[in-house]
Structure formats: C-alpha cells, structure tokens
mmCIF file of C-alpha atoms in Angstrom:
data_model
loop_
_atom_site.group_PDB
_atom_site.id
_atom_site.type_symbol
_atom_site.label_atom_id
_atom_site.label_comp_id
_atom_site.label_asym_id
_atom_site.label_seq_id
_atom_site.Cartn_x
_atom_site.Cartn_y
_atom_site.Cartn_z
ATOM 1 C CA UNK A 1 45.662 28.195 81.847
ATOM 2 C CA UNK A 2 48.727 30.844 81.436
ATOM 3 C CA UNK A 3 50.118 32.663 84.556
ATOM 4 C CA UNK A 4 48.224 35.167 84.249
ATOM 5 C CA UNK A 5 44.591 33.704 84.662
ATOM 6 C CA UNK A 6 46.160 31.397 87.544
ATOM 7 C CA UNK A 7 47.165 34.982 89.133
ATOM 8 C CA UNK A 8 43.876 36.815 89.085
ATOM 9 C CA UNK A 9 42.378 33.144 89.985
ATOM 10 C CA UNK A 10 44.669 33.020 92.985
ATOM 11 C CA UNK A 11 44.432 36.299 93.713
ATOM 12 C CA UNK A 12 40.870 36.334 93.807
ATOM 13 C CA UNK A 13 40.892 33.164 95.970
ATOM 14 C CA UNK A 14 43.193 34.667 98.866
ATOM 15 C CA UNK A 15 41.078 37.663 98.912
ATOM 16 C CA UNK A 16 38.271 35.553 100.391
ATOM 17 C CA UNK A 17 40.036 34.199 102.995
ATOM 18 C CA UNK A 18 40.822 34.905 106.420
ATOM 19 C CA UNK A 19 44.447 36.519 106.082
ATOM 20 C CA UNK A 20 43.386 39.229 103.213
ATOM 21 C CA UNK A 21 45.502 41.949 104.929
ATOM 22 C CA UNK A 22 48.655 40.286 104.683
ATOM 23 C CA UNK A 23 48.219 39.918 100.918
ATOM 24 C CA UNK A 24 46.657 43.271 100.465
ATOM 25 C CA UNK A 25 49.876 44.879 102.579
ATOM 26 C CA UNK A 26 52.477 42.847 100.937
ATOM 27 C CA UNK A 27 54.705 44.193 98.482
ATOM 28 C CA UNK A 28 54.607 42.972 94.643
ATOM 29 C CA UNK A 29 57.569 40.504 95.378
ATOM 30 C CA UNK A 30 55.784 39.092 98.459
ATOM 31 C CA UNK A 31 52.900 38.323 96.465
ATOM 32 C CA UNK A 32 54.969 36.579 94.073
ATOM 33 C CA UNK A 33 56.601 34.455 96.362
ATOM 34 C CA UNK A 34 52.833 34.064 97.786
ATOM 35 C CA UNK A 35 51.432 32.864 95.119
ATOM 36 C CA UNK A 36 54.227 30.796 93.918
ATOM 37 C CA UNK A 37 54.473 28.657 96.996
ATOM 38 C CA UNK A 38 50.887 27.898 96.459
ATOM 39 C CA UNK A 39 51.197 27.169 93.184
ATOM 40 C CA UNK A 40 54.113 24.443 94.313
ATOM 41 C CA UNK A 41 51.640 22.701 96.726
ATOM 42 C CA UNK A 42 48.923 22.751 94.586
ATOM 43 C CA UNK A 43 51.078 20.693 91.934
ATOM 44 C CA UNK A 44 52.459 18.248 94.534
ATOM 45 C CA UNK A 45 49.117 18.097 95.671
ATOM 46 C CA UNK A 46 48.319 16.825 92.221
ATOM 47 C CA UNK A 47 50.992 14.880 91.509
ATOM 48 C CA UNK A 48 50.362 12.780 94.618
ATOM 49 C CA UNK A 49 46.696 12.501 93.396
ATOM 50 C CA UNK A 50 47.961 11.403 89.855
ATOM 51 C CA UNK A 51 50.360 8.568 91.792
ATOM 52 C CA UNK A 52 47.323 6.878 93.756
ATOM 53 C CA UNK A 53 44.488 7.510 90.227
ATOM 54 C CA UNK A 54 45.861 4.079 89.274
ATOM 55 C CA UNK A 55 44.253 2.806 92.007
ATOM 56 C CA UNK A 56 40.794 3.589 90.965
ATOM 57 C CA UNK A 57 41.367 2.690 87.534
ATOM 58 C CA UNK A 58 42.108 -1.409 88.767
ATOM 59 C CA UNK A 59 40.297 -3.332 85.279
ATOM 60 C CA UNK A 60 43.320 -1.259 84.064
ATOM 61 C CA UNK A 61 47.152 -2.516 84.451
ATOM 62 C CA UNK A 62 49.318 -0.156 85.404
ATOM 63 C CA UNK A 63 50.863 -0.156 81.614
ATOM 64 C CA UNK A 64 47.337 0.530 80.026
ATOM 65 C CA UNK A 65 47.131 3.232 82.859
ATOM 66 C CA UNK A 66 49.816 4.660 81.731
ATOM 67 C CA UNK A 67 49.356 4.422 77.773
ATOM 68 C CA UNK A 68 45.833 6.015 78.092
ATOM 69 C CA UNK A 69 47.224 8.473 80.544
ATOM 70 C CA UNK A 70 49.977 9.389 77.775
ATOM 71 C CA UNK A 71 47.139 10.153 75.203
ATOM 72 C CA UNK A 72 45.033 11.806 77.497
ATOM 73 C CA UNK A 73 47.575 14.018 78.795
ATOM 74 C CA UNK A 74 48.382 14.900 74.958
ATOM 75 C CA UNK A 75 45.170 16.125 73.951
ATOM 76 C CA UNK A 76 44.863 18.054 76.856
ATOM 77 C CA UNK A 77 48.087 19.908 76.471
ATOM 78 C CA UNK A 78 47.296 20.494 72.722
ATOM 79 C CA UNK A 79 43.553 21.408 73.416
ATOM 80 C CA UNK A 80 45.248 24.019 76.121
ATOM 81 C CA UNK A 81 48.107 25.151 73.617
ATOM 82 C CA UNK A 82 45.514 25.515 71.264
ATOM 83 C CA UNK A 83 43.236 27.919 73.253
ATOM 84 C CA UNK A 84 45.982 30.178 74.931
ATOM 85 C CA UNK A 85 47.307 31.216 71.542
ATOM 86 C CA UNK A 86 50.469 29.172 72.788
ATOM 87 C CA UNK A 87 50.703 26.229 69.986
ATOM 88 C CA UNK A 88 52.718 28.201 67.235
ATOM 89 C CA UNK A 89 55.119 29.665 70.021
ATOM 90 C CA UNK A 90 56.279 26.438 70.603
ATOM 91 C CA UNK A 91 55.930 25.092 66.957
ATOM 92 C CA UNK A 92 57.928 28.034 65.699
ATOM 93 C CA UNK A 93 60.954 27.194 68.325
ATOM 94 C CA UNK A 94 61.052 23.108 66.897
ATOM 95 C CA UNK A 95 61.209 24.305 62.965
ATOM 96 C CA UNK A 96 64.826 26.292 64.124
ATOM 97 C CA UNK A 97 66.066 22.873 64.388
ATOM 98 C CA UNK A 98 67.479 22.328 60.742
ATOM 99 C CA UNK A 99 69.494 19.004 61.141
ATOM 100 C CA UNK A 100 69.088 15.295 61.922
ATOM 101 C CA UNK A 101 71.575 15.604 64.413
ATOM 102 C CA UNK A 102 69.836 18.453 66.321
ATOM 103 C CA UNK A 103 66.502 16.257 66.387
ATOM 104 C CA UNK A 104 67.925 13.325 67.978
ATOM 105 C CA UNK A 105 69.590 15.238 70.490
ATOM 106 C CA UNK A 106 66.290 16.565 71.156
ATOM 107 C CA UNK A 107 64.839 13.003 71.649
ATOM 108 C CA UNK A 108 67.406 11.638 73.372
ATOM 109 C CA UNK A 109 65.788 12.025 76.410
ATOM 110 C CA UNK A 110 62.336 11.306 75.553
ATOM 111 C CA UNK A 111 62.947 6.926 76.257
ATOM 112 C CA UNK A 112 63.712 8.199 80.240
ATOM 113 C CA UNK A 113 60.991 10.745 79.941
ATOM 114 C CA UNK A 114 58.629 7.831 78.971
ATOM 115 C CA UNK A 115 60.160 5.348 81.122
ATOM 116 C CA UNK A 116 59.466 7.538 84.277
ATOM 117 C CA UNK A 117 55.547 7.922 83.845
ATOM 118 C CA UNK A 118 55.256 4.239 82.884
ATOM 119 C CA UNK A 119 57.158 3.537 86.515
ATOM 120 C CA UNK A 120 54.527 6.460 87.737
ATOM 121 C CA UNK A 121 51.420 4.504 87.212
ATOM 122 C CA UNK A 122 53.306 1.420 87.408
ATOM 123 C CA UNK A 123 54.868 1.126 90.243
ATOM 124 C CA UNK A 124 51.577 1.949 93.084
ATOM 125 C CA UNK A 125 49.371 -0.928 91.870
ATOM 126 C CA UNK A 126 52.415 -3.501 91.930
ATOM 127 C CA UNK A 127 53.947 -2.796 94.995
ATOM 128 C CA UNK A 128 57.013 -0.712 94.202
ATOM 129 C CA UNK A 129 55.090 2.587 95.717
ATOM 130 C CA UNK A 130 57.501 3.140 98.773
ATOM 131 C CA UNK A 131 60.541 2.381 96.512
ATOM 132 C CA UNK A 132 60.077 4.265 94.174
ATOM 133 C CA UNK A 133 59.324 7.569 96.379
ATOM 134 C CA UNK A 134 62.983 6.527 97.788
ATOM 135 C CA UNK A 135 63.652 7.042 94.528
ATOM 136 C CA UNK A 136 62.293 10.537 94.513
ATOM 137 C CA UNK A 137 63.965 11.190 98.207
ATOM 138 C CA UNK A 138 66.942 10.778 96.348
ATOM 139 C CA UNK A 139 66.695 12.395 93.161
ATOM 140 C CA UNK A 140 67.718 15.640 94.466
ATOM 141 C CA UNK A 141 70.716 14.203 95.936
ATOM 142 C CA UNK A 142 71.625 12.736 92.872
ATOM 143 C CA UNK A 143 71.543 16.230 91.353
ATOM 144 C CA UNK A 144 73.787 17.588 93.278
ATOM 145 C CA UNK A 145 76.218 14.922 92.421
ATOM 146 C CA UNK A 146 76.019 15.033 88.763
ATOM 147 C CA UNK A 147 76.281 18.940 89.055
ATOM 148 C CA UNK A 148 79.691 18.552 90.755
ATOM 149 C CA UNK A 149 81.034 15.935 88.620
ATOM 150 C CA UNK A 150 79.243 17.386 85.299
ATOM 151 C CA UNK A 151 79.503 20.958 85.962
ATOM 152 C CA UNK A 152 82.432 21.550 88.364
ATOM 153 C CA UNK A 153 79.938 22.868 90.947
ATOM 154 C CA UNK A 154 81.477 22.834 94.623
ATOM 155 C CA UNK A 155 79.689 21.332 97.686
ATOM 156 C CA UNK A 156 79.299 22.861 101.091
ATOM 157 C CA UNK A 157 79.200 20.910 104.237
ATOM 158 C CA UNK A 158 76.213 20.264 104.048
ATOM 159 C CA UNK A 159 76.049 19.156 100.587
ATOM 160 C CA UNK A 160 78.887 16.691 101.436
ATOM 161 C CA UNK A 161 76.980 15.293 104.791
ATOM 162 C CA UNK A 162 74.030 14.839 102.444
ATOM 163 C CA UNK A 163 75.703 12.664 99.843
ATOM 164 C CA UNK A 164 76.984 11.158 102.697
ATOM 165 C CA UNK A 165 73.954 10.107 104.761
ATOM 166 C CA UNK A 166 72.161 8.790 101.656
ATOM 167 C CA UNK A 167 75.104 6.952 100.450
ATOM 168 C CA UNK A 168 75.132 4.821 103.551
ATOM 169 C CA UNK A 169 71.382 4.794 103.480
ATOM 170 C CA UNK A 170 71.429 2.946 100.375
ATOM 171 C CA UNK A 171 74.669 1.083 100.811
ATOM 172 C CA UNK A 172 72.490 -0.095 103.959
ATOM 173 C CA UNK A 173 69.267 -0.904 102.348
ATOM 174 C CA UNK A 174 71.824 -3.174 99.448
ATOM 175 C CA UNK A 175 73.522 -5.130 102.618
ATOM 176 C CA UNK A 176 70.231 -5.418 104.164
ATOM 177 C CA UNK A 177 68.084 -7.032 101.201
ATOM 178 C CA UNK A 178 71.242 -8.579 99.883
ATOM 179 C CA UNK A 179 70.037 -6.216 96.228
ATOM 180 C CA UNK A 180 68.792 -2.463 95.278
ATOM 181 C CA UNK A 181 65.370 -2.010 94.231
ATOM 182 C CA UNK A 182 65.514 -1.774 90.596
ATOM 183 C CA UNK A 183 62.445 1.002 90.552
ATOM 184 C CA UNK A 184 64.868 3.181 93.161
ATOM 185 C CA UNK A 185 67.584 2.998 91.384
ATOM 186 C CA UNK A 186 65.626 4.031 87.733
ATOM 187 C CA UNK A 187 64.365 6.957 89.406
ATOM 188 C CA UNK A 188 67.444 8.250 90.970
ATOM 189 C CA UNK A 189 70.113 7.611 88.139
ATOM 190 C CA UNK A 190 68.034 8.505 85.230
ATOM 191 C CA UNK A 191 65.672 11.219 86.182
ATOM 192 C CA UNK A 192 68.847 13.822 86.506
ATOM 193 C CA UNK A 193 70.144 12.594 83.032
ATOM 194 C CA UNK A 194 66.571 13.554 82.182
ATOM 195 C CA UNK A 195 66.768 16.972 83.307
ATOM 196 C CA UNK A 196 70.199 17.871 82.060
ATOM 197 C CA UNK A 197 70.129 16.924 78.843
ATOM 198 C CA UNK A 198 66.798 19.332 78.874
ATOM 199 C CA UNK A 199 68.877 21.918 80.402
ATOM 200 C CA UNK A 200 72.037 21.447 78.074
ATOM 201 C CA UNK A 201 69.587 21.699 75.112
ATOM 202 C CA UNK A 202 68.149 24.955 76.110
ATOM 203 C CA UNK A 203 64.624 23.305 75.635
ATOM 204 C CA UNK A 204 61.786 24.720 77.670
ATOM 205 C CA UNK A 205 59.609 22.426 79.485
ATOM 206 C CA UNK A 206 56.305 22.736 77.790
ATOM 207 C CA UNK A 207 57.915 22.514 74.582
ATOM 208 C CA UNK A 208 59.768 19.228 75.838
ATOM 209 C CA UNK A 209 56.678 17.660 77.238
ATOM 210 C CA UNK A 210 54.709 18.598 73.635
ATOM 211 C CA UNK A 211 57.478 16.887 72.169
ATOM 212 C CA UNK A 212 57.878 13.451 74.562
ATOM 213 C CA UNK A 213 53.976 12.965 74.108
ATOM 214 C CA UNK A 214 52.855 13.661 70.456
ATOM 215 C CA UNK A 215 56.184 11.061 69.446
ATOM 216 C CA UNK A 216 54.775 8.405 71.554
ATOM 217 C CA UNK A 217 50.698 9.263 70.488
ATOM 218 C CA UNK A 218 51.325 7.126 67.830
ATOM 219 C CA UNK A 219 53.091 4.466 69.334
ATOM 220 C CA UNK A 220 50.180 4.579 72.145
ATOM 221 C CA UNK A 221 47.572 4.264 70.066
ATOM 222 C CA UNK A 222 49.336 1.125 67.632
ATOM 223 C CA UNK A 223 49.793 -0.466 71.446
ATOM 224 C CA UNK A 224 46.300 -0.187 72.562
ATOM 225 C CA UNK A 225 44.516 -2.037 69.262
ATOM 226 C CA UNK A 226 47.479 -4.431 68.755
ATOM 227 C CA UNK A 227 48.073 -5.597 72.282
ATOM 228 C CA UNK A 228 45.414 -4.158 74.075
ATOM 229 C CA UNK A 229 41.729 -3.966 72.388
ATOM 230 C CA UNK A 230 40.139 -5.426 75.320
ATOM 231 C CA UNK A 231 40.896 -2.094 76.878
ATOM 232 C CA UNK A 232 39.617 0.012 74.326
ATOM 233 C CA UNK A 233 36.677 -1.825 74.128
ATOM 234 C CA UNK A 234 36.295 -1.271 78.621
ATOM 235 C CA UNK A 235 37.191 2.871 78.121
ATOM 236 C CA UNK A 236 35.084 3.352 74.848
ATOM 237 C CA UNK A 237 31.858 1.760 77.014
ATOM 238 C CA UNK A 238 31.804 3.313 79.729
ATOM 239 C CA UNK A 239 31.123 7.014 80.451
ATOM 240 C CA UNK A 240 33.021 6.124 83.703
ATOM 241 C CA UNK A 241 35.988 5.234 82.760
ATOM 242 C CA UNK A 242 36.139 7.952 79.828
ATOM 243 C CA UNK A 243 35.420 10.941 82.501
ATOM 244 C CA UNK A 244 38.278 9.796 84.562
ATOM 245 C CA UNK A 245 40.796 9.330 81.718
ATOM 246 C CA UNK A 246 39.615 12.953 80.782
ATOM 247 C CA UNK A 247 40.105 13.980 84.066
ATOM 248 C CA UNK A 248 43.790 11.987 84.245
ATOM 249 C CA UNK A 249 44.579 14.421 81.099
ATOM 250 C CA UNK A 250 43.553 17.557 82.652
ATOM 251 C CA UNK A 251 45.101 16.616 85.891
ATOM 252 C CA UNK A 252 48.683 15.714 84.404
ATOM 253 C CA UNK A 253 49.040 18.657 82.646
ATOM 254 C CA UNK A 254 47.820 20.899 85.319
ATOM 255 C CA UNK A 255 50.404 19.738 87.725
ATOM 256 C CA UNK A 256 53.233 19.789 84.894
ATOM 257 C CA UNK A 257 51.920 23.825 84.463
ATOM 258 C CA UNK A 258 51.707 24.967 88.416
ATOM 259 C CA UNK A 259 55.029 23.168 88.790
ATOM 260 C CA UNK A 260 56.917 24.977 85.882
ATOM 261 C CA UNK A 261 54.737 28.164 86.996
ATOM 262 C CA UNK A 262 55.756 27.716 90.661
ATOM 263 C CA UNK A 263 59.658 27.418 89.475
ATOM 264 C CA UNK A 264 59.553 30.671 87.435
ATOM 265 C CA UNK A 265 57.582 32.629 90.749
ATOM 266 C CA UNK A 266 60.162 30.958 93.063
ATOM 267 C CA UNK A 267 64.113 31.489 94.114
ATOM 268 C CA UNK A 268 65.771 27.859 93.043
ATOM 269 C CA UNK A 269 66.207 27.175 96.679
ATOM 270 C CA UNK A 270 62.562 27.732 97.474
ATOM 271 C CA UNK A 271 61.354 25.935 95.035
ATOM 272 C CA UNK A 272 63.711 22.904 95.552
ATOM 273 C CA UNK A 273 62.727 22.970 99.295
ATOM 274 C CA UNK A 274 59.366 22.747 98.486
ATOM 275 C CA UNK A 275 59.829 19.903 95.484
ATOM 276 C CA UNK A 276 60.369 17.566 98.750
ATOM 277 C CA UNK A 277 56.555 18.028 99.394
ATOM 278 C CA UNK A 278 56.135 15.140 96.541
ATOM 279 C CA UNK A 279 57.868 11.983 97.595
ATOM 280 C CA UNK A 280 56.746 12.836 101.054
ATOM 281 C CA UNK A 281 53.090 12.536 99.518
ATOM 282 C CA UNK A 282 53.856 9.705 97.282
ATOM 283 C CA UNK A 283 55.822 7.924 100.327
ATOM 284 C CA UNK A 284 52.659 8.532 102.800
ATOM 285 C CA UNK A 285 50.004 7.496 100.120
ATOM 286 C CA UNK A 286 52.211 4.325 98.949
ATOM 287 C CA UNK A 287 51.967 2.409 102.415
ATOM 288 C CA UNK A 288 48.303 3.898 103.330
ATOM 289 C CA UNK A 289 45.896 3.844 100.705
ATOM 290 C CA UNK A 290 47.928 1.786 98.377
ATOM 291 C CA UNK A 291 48.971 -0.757 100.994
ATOM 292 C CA UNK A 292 52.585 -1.250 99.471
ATOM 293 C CA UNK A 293 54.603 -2.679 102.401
ATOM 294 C CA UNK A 294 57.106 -0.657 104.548
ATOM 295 C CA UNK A 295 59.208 -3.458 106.817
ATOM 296 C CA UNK A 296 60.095 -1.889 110.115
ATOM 297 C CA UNK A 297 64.057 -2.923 108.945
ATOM 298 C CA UNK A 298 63.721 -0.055 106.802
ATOM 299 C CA UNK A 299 63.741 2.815 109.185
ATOM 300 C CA UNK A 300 67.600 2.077 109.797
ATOM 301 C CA UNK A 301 68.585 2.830 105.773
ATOM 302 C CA UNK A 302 65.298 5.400 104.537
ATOM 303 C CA UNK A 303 66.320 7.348 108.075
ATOM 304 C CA UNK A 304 70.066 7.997 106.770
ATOM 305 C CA UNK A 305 68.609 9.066 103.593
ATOM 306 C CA UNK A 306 65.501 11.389 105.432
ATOM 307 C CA UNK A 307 69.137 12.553 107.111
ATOM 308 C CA UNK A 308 70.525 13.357 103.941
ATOM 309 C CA UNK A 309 67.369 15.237 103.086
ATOM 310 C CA UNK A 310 67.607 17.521 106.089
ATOM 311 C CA UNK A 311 70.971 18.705 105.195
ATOM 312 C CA UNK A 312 69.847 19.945 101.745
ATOM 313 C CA UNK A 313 67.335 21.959 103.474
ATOM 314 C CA UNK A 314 69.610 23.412 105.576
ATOM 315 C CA UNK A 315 71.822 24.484 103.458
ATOM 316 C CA UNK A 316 68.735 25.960 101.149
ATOM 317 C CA UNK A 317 67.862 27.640 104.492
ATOM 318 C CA UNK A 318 71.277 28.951 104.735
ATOM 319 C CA UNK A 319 71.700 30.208 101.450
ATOM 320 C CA UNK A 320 68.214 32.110 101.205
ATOM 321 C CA UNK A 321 69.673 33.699 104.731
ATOM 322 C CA UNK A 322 73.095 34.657 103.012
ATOM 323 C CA UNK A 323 71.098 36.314 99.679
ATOM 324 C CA UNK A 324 68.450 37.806 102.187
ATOM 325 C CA UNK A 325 71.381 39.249 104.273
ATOM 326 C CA UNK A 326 73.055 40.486 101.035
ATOM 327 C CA UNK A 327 70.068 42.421 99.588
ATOM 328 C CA UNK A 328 69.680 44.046 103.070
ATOM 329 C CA UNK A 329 73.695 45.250 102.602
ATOM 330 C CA UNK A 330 73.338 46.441 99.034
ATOM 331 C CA UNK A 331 70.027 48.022 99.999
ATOM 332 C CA UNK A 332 71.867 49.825 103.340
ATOM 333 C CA UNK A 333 74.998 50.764 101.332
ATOM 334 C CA UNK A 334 73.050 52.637 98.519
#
C-alpha cells in the first residue's frame, strides 16, 4: 500500500469520527503530522502484535517461527512491490552496484538484520521477552552514543544524564545478577551498527529489507526440508496454520511500511519520541500475556534506565520547542 492510498484511507477514516473539524480546519502540515503520528501507532501497534504471534503459533519453535515468518514476509513484500509498480524502482537502484566490493558492503549488515527477527520471535516463547524490550529501552540510547563517538555529534544535558542513568541501570542489573542478559545486550550493541551501516550506504529501507529477505529465502527454505520437514508437513496441512503465516507476512511488512511512512510524515524528534511506544508494548505484553518473569529486584536497575528514557524525551520536547520558536521568529521577521 504506497502513501498515498494509506492517505485517502486515513483520511477517509478520521472523517468519520468524532473530531472531523479539527482535521477539516487544520492546515496541510497539521494533517501531515496527523496522519503521521497515526501511522507510528498503528506500526507499534503491529509490531507488538507480531512480538506476542509466536505465542499462538506454540507446535512451532520460536526458530521455525521465525524461518516461516522470513518467507512469508518475502512474498508479501514482493507480491506488494509487484502490484504498486514499485519492484523495478528498487531493482534498478541494486544493478548501479558494479563491484564485489560494493555488494558485500551492502550485506554486511544483513547477519544482524537476520539475527534481530530470529531474537524477535525467539525470545517471547523462551522467556527472554522483558530482556529483550530492555534491549529496545536502550537502543535509542545506544544511538546517541555511537553518533557522538562515530559522527562527532555533541550531547546536551540531557543527552549526558541519559547515558548516564542507563549506564548505571545496567551496570546495576550486571552487579545484581552477577551477568548481562545476552538477548539485552544483542539488541542494544548491534541494532545501531544495523542502522548505520544502512545509513552510511545510502540504502533505503524497503530496498534493504528486499535485499535481507530474498538472500536468506533460500537459505529458509534448504532449513525447513533439511532440519525441519516435520514443520512443513504441520503448515502444509492445515488451513490454520497457513492463514496465520499469511497473515504473519502481511502483518510484518505492514508495520515495516507505516513505520518508514510515519518517519518520512514526521520531524526526527517526533518520530523518535513516538518509537518508545514499542518496547513499552513489547515490555507490557512480555510479563502479561507471555508470562516471562519480571523479579521485583528489577525495578531498582530498569527504573535508572526508564530515567534515562525520560531525559531523551525531554530534550526531544525541548528541541521541537526551540525549532517551533524559530519558525515563529523567521515567520515574524519576514
């Protein structure tokens, strides 16, 4: 679905509900910013659906989860490439690459990419859940460090208090359990290598995902009817099990869109604010319906983190004040 039909969707959504003057009143920009907050809950919405789908998918281990999810989720991006005209776009900007050297800088980063779904569907059904939405808490933290150290980026106050709080946080949770989760730890420190490397290589993220899932297809598919036939054999009989791996597909690649959609409708500071709507999901829906344990010790360490957290929306609060109060200057002085 491009941005377009989710637009007129959305559009025709809010016009049926209660608050139609405020959209009908609003100015183009307002609508935008409208549309693209929704568009950032409705894909953390989904990605905290995707987190607990392992859980109704239990003849499944989280690794065959995860496999069928990586196929499913490929034909449904192709099958949607396909239809919106899209597929060559992308196709076109992967035959520029001439040299062996620029392909395997653009796989480099497709092992973490992989890594992370696996933990994804791994981690709720073998109770990591709650330590690996730390790991989530944290992963914007961890971006702010690796954009001073990488990019020479300075840190406010609040920035620094941030780093701060979740440093002790986890140097607390280490002292406490005597060790780090493992699953925290993956998320945090390889996630932001992830992202940079995507950044650095100017690669867009549809075109990155297309990429990360059609090399592993293969790989999937050797995996399921060497190592895994029994599971084949469950999926391909029963119309159960084939609707909701259809369904995983569709889903996966529905949040990926909203979310990239949402972060081309939204300032960066918006939409990073908003990005903390996931691990607060996956955190919730780890110790309720998942029943991953939370040990009251915890509160001590996860609240110097939550801390941590706070800060970084401050200081996105105080920035989106400063632009606000700039734009009102410019717009005075002209």
């Amino acid at each position: 679905m491009s941005t377009t039909t989710l637009s007129s969707v959305f559009t025709s959504t809010v016009s049926r509900l209660p608050v139609p003057a405020i959209w009908a009143s609003g100015s183009a920009k307002q609508r935008t910013l409208i549309m693209g907050a929704a568009l950032a809950v409705l894909s953390n919405v989904l990605f905290g659906v995707l987190y607990a789908y392992s859980h109704f998918l239990a003849s499944l281990s989280g690794t065959q989860v995860f496999i069928w999810r990586m196929l499913a989720m490929w034909a449904a991006l192709v099958v949607y490439l396909v239809v919106s005209g899209r597929l060559s776009l992308h196709i076109d900007k992967l035959r520029q690459l001439r040299s062996i050297k620029q392909w395997a800088w653009l796989l480099l980063p497709t092992p973490i990419f992989l890594s992370q779904f696996w933990l994804f569907m791994w981690a709720p059904v073998n109770g990591q859940g709650v330590q690996t939405a730390m790991g989530y808490f944290l992963f914007p933290l961890m971006m702010v460090v690796f954009g001073c150290v990488l990019f020479g980026e300075k840190l406010s106050r609040l920035q620094w208090l941030a780093v701060g709080f979740a440093a002790l946080g986890v140097g607390s949770e280490i002292v406490r359990t005597q060790s780090m989760s493992w699953a925290t730890l993956w998320v945090c420190g390889t996630y932001p290598i992830y992202y940079i490397l995507r950044r650095l290589q100017g690669i867009g993220a549809v075109t990155g995902l297309l990429v990360d899932l059609t090399i592993f297809a293969p790989f999937a598919l050797a995996y399921l009817c060497l190592f895994a036939p029994s599971s084949v054999a469950l999926v391909s009989g029963s119309g159960f099990f084939i609707l909701m791996l259809a369904g995983l597909g569709v889903l996966s690649v529905l949040a990926m869109k909203t979310n990239v959609d949402a972060s081309q409708l939204l300032p960066v500071n918006v939409y990073g604010m908003m990005s903390y709507l996931e691990p607060a999901l996956l955190f919730i829906l780890a110790i309720t319906i998942l029943g991953n344990p939370f040990e009251s010790a915890m509160i001590y360490s996860y609240g110097l983190i939550w801390l941590g957290i706070v800060c970084l929306l401050l200081h996105g609060i105080r920035q989106l004040r400063g632009a606000k109060n700039e734009t009102l200057g410019t717009k005075a002085a002209a």
